[in-house]
Amino acid sequence: MVQIPVARPAIGQDEISAVTAVLESGMLAAGERVLEFEKKFADYCSTTHAVAMMNGTAALHTALLAADIGPGDEVIVPSFSFIATATAVSMTGAKPVFVDVNEQTFGIDPAQAEDSVTPKTRAVIGVHLFGQPFDIPGIQQVCDSHNLILIEDAAQAQGAMYNGAKTGGFGQFGCFSFYATKNMTTGEGGMVTTGDKAYSERLRLLINHGQSEKYLHTRLGYNYRMTDIAAAIGLVQLKKLEKFNMRRRKNAEYYDTHISVNGLVTPSVAPGMYHVYHQYVIRLTDEFPMKRGDFMEYLKVKGIGTAVHYPLPIHHQPLYARANEPDSCPVSTSLASSVLSIPVHPLLDQKELAYICDAINRVK
Ligand SMILES: Cc1ncc(COP(=O)(O)O)c(C=O)c1O
């Protein structure tokens, strides 16, 4: 029976050997491997600094804190994203202000971001959702004209580019996740890139108990450090990232040219964007012959894994929903009920791709 998971980490003998070497060294916590990983990741993104930490949520949280965002402040975020984009803001005591996304590219809508700016707004978090950069010039313009900090949530977009430049280098902060299913992984892990030395120093304080010298604590901090075990995996994965991303792009291209069903919309790529397909997300319109749940079940029976990213927009999550208010982000709401992610990971082979397309195209 065919079994094709929607995501699968690509881990080989070299990651296993790298971890074994750290374990044998006896130095397991943050050390040389973390420093090397930070340097190589900063070079990869063409930023001057990178600070590694335990996950992508910590990356967003500390980036906001490094920018001194807290109670009384507002931060503009897209409603169509993973919850951490918003909860990181709430963790600082600031208020996430939800705006809608572009229906074709899933990126934050600059016009709505502009309309949501108030005297309390301090920052915008744009999300490079599913591996495609958001409208960078549009959001940069909003930030520049209101003196706002731009934070890139690049959790899903290692190696994605706009006009040939990598994500993570456009905003004051770029926040990455290396969770197991991401385009490159450390199991759990995160990184903040920044071009500002003072910000990088603050980030280092924040991830290490606010400690400026041994046992001297100058601000409230956390234990958000990455381990050398995770960094050792990250160093190997970073070397493979370009190859992984090329495979994802090739798989996506195959789907683009081989899937054809009425009412099924394949992903759109905006001009200048280098999409790295963390997810290949299709949309099902009213013309599609099946309901989404039935379609998922049909593919499951054929051994094809799928997932919904995300079934509820963040502004409708119980944590944030306000009763009896008109829907402020209708595109996000509609996408939540119509999107579906199909497998696009780099371990798929040609036979599996053809099998998936055939199964989908039979829905007619
Ligand atoms: C868009 C987005 N932001 C933030 C995060 C948080 O990253 P992590 O799971 O590493 O904390 C994720 C991870 O899934 C994500 O997809």
XYZ file of C-alpha atoms and ligand atoms in Angstrom:
380
model
C 0.000 0.000 0.000
C 1.374 3.428 -1.002
C 2.024 5.786 1.922
C 3.073 9.331 1.043
C 3.215 11.655 4.065
C 2.476 15.353 3.574
C 5.857 16.204 5.151
C 8.974 14.219 5.934
C 12.343 15.430 7.325
C 15.320 14.562 5.088
C 17.913 13.302 7.582
C 20.923 11.277 6.466
C 24.026 9.628 7.869
C 25.922 12.957 7.891
C 23.437 14.518 10.363
C 23.704 11.374 12.513
C 27.523 11.527 12.448
C 27.489 15.268 13.282
C 25.278 14.651 16.335
C 27.399 11.690 17.430
C 30.519 13.871 17.281
C 28.880 16.437 19.595
C 27.729 13.741 22.003
C 31.218 12.239 22.076
C 32.778 15.658 22.722
C 30.913 15.944 26.031
C 30.020 19.600 25.264
C 26.279 19.443 24.682
C 24.938 22.944 25.422
C 25.502 26.119 23.370
C 29.131 26.210 22.209
C 31.298 26.217 19.095
C 28.721 24.546 16.850
C 26.102 27.189 17.662
C 28.569 30.003 16.886
C 29.531 28.369 13.591
C 25.880 27.805 12.663
C 25.066 31.470 13.402
C 27.943 32.686 11.243
C 27.111 30.393 8.321
C 23.398 31.222 8.486
C 24.106 34.983 8.561
C 26.396 34.564 5.529
C 23.735 32.520 3.746
C 21.123 35.275 4.281
C 23.680 38.061 3.594
C 23.031 39.634 6.984
C 25.743 40.741 9.394
C 24.360 39.008 12.501
C 22.390 35.903 13.379
C 21.442 34.640 16.839
C 20.389 31.003 17.208
C 17.728 29.939 19.670
C 15.444 27.088 20.616
C 12.540 27.678 18.226
C 10.886 30.115 15.849
C 8.437 31.380 18.451
C 11.356 32.433 20.673
C 12.843 34.140 17.589
C 9.701 36.274 17.096
C 9.344 36.937 20.845
C 12.936 38.110 21.307
C 12.922 40.189 18.093
C 9.883 42.099 19.432
C 11.514 42.505 22.861
C 14.794 43.650 21.311
C 12.773 46.384 19.571
C 11.363 47.350 23.016
C 7.822 46.460 22.047
C 5.524 45.861 25.003
C 2.319 46.879 26.790
C 0.449 49.741 25.111
C 1.976 49.000 21.685
C 0.266 47.547 18.615
C 1.830 45.235 16.066
C 0.191 44.565 12.696
C 0.072 40.860 11.754
C -1.683 38.856 9.032
C -4.602 36.747 10.248
C -3.784 33.909 7.865
C -0.666 32.371 9.468
C 0.443 29.975 12.160
C -0.679 31.133 15.623
C 2.872 31.956 16.824
C 2.996 35.031 14.560
C 0.366 36.589 16.848
C 1.061 34.946 20.208
C 4.668 36.197 20.129
C 3.194 39.721 20.103
C 0.812 38.904 22.969
C 3.713 37.458 25.008
C 5.311 40.930 25.089
C 2.083 42.527 26.384
C 1.532 44.331 23.055
C -1.650 43.894 20.992
C -1.672 42.020 17.664
C -3.803 43.892 15.112
C -5.036 41.491 12.440
C -5.082 42.383 8.764
C -6.101 40.372 5.730
C -3.974 38.686 3.073
C -3.856 38.537 -0.702
C -6.086 35.699 -1.919
C -3.643 34.559 -4.631
C -0.289 34.750 -2.811
C -1.453 34.428 0.840
C 0.833 37.360 1.805
C -0.134 40.282 4.082
C -2.033 43.029 2.201
C -0.060 46.322 2.296
C -3.182 48.505 1.734
C -4.876 46.977 4.765
C -1.704 47.245 6.814
C -1.595 50.943 5.925
C -5.237 51.396 6.993
C -4.575 49.692 10.331
C -1.751 51.993 11.445
C -2.583 53.996 14.602
C -0.412 56.194 16.842
C 0.209 53.042 18.919
C 1.554 50.938 16.027
C 5.232 50.052 16.458
C 5.849 47.226 14.004
C 4.541 45.050 11.190
C 5.198 41.310 11.045
C 5.013 40.056 7.466
C 4.917 36.283 7.007
C 6.583 34.583 4.036
C 3.791 32.041 4.159
C 4.309 28.579 2.632
C 7.714 29.671 1.291
C 6.771 32.680 -0.862
C 7.959 36.158 0.223
C 5.160 38.609 1.060
C 4.894 41.902 -0.869
C 8.180 43.265 0.468
C 8.244 46.695 -1.267
C 4.574 47.290 -0.367
C 5.119 46.555 3.337
C 8.482 48.349 3.424
C 6.717 51.453 2.167
C 4.123 51.268 4.975
C 6.914 50.823 7.537
C 9.055 53.622 6.104
C 6.229 56.136 5.942
C 5.162 55.541 9.584
C 8.593 54.782 11.040
C 7.627 51.209 11.941
C 9.883 48.225 12.548
C 9.592 45.457 9.967
C 9.874 41.905 11.274
C 9.975 39.103 8.717
C 8.413 35.877 9.912
C 10.558 33.655 7.703
C 9.775 30.459 9.645
C 8.636 28.802 6.399
C 11.022 30.481 3.970
C 14.699 29.565 4.388
C 16.299 30.421 1.060
C 13.269 32.173 -0.468
C 14.172 35.349 -2.362
C 12.757 38.601 -3.629
C 14.618 40.060 -6.633
C 17.532 37.722 -5.925
C 17.951 38.735 -2.252
C 17.261 36.232 0.524
C 14.514 36.569 3.104
C 15.748 37.545 6.540
C 17.618 40.585 5.217
C 14.740 42.923 4.356
C 13.403 43.851 7.785
C 15.186 44.953 10.948
C 14.718 41.323 12.030
C 14.276 38.020 10.191
C 12.826 35.198 12.308
C 13.342 31.584 11.269
C 12.123 28.214 12.563
C 13.927 24.898 12.140
C 11.059 22.709 13.293
C 11.174 19.107 12.003
C 9.045 19.694 8.883
C 10.636 22.993 7.781
C 12.748 23.314 4.595
C 15.775 22.716 6.819
C 15.578 21.427 10.376
C 17.363 21.077 13.678
C 14.476 19.097 15.235
C 13.352 22.214 17.086
C 15.256 25.435 16.539
C 15.135 29.084 15.561
C 17.290 31.991 14.409
C 16.996 35.770 14.283
C 18.940 37.589 11.583
C 19.612 41.314 11.846
C 21.868 43.894 10.267
C 22.121 45.848 13.522
C 24.862 45.045 16.038
C 23.014 46.632 18.987
C 19.937 44.494 18.232
C 22.072 41.353 18.026
C 23.602 42.128 21.436
C 20.133 42.594 22.941
C 18.996 39.310 21.403
C 21.955 37.540 23.029
C 21.024 38.984 26.422
C 17.381 38.006 25.986
C 18.074 34.363 25.151
C 20.464 33.950 28.078
C 18.657 35.170 31.230
C 19.481 38.836 30.537
C 23.035 38.021 31.596
C 25.645 40.610 30.551
C 28.493 38.949 32.510
C 28.540 35.669 34.384
C 25.780 35.915 37.018
C 25.149 39.611 36.333
C 21.613 40.120 35.005
C 20.769 43.488 33.480
C 17.320 42.854 32.012
C 14.567 40.273 32.151
C 15.663 37.395 29.953
C 14.821 33.809 29.138
C 16.590 30.534 28.598
C 16.008 30.322 24.847
C 19.461 28.997 23.886
C 20.050 26.464 21.125
C 22.143 23.363 21.916
C 25.279 22.286 20.029
C 23.406 19.071 19.207
C 20.769 21.035 17.286
C 23.363 23.344 15.687
C 25.346 20.324 14.439
C 22.244 19.115 12.579
C 21.615 22.660 11.317
C 25.131 22.975 9.869
C 24.640 19.827 7.783
C 21.109 20.789 6.742
C 22.199 24.292 5.711
C 24.672 22.742 3.250
C 21.794 20.769 1.704
C 19.209 23.551 1.760
C 19.704 24.752 -1.830
C 19.330 21.203 -3.117
C 16.240 20.624 -0.963
C 14.661 23.860 -2.194
C 15.407 23.033 -5.825
C 13.672 19.664 -5.388
C 10.659 21.342 -3.798
C 10.507 23.796 -6.716
C 10.774 20.975 -9.251
C 7.990 19.049 -7.511
C 5.835 22.182 -7.512
C 6.502 22.748 -11.200
C 5.424 19.190 -11.913
C 2.143 19.761 -10.075
C 1.638 23.140 -11.814
C 1.853 21.471 -15.202
C 0.162 18.137 -14.463
C -2.763 18.905 -12.145
C -5.889 19.948 -13.964
C -9.310 19.745 -12.326
C -12.161 22.211 -12.562
C -12.335 24.311 -9.391
C -8.822 23.473 -8.205
C -6.469 26.480 -8.146
C -2.718 25.826 -8.003
C -0.400 28.360 -6.244
C 0.386 31.758 -7.828
C 3.860 33.223 -7.733
C 4.127 37.030 -7.783
C 6.768 38.732 -9.995
C 10.298 38.744 -8.552
C 9.524 36.015 -6.000
C 11.627 32.857 -5.601
C 9.141 30.513 -3.912
C 10.663 27.625 -1.915
C 7.386 25.717 -1.428
C 7.487 24.910 2.248
C 3.959 23.840 1.394
C 2.247 23.390 -1.965
C -1.150 24.856 -1.170
C -4.066 24.421 -3.543
C -7.438 26.164 -3.233
C -10.764 24.467 -3.883
C -13.482 26.724 -5.268
C -17.241 26.047 -5.456
C -16.740 24.394 -8.886
C -14.575 21.639 -7.369
C -16.645 18.424 -7.446
C -15.935 17.356 -3.831
C -16.043 18.909 -0.380
C -12.557 19.448 1.094
C -13.038 16.886 3.877
C -14.238 14.233 1.400
C -11.332 15.009 -0.939
C -8.852 14.582 1.936
C -10.472 11.265 2.835
C -10.383 10.140 -0.824
C -6.621 10.907 -0.984
C -6.017 9.279 2.406
C -7.576 6.032 1.159
C -5.065 6.183 -1.724
C -2.218 6.602 0.799
C -1.671 10.321 0.088
C -1.239 12.552 3.133
C -2.662 16.081 3.107
C -3.068 18.838 5.701
C -4.966 22.087 6.152
C -2.745 25.092 6.870
C -4.696 26.611 8.597
C -8.302 25.631 9.345
C -9.082 28.771 11.387
C -7.742 32.294 10.759
C -6.020 33.692 13.840
C -8.595 36.446 14.413
C -11.222 33.688 14.832
C -9.177 31.599 17.271
C -10.899 31.444 20.669
C -7.843 33.200 22.112
C -8.496 36.309 20.002
C -12.080 36.162 18.711
C -14.390 38.982 19.680
C -18.079 38.144 19.604
C -20.524 39.917 17.285
C -17.906 41.894 15.369
C -18.087 42.023 11.561
C -15.414 39.845 9.964
C -12.339 42.066 9.642
C -10.365 39.569 7.510
C -12.818 37.852 5.143
C -10.134 36.599 2.720
C -8.338 34.798 5.574
C -11.656 33.307 6.685
C -12.464 32.090 3.196
C -8.950 30.656 2.638
C -9.154 28.745 5.919
C -12.099 26.797 4.546
C -10.750 26.266 1.011
C -6.971 25.565 1.169
C -5.281 22.186 1.160
C -1.577 21.266 1.333
C -0.412 18.284 -0.694
C 3.036 16.611 -0.342
C 5.897 18.643 -1.911
C 8.847 17.605 0.305
C 12.222 16.792 -1.302
C 12.018 13.023 -0.702
C 9.167 12.534 -3.195
C 10.141 10.563 -6.285
C 8.841 10.829 -9.833
C 6.555 7.820 -9.458
C 4.923 9.289 -6.354
C 4.419 12.669 -8.035
C 2.762 11.013 -11.039
C 0.613 8.880 -8.714
C -0.561 11.958 -6.752
C -1.413 13.887 -9.948
C -3.277 10.917 -11.353
C -5.312 10.516 -8.148
C -6.214 14.215 -8.143
C -7.015 14.387 -11.866
C -9.453 11.473 -11.539
C -11.719 13.762 -9.488
C -13.854 14.964 -12.341
C 4.718 31.158 10.108
C 5.293 30.589 11.373
N 5.679 31.425 12.339
C 6.221 30.972 13.489
C 6.405 29.631 13.720
C 6.940 29.178 15.039
O 8.077 28.390 14.933
P 8.367 27.215 15.994
O 7.387 26.124 15.779
O 9.779 26.808 15.681
O 8.262 27.826 17.349
C 6.045 28.721 12.729
C 6.254 27.284 12.937
O 5.546 26.412 12.631
C 5.458 29.203 11.528
O 5.071 28.359 10.556
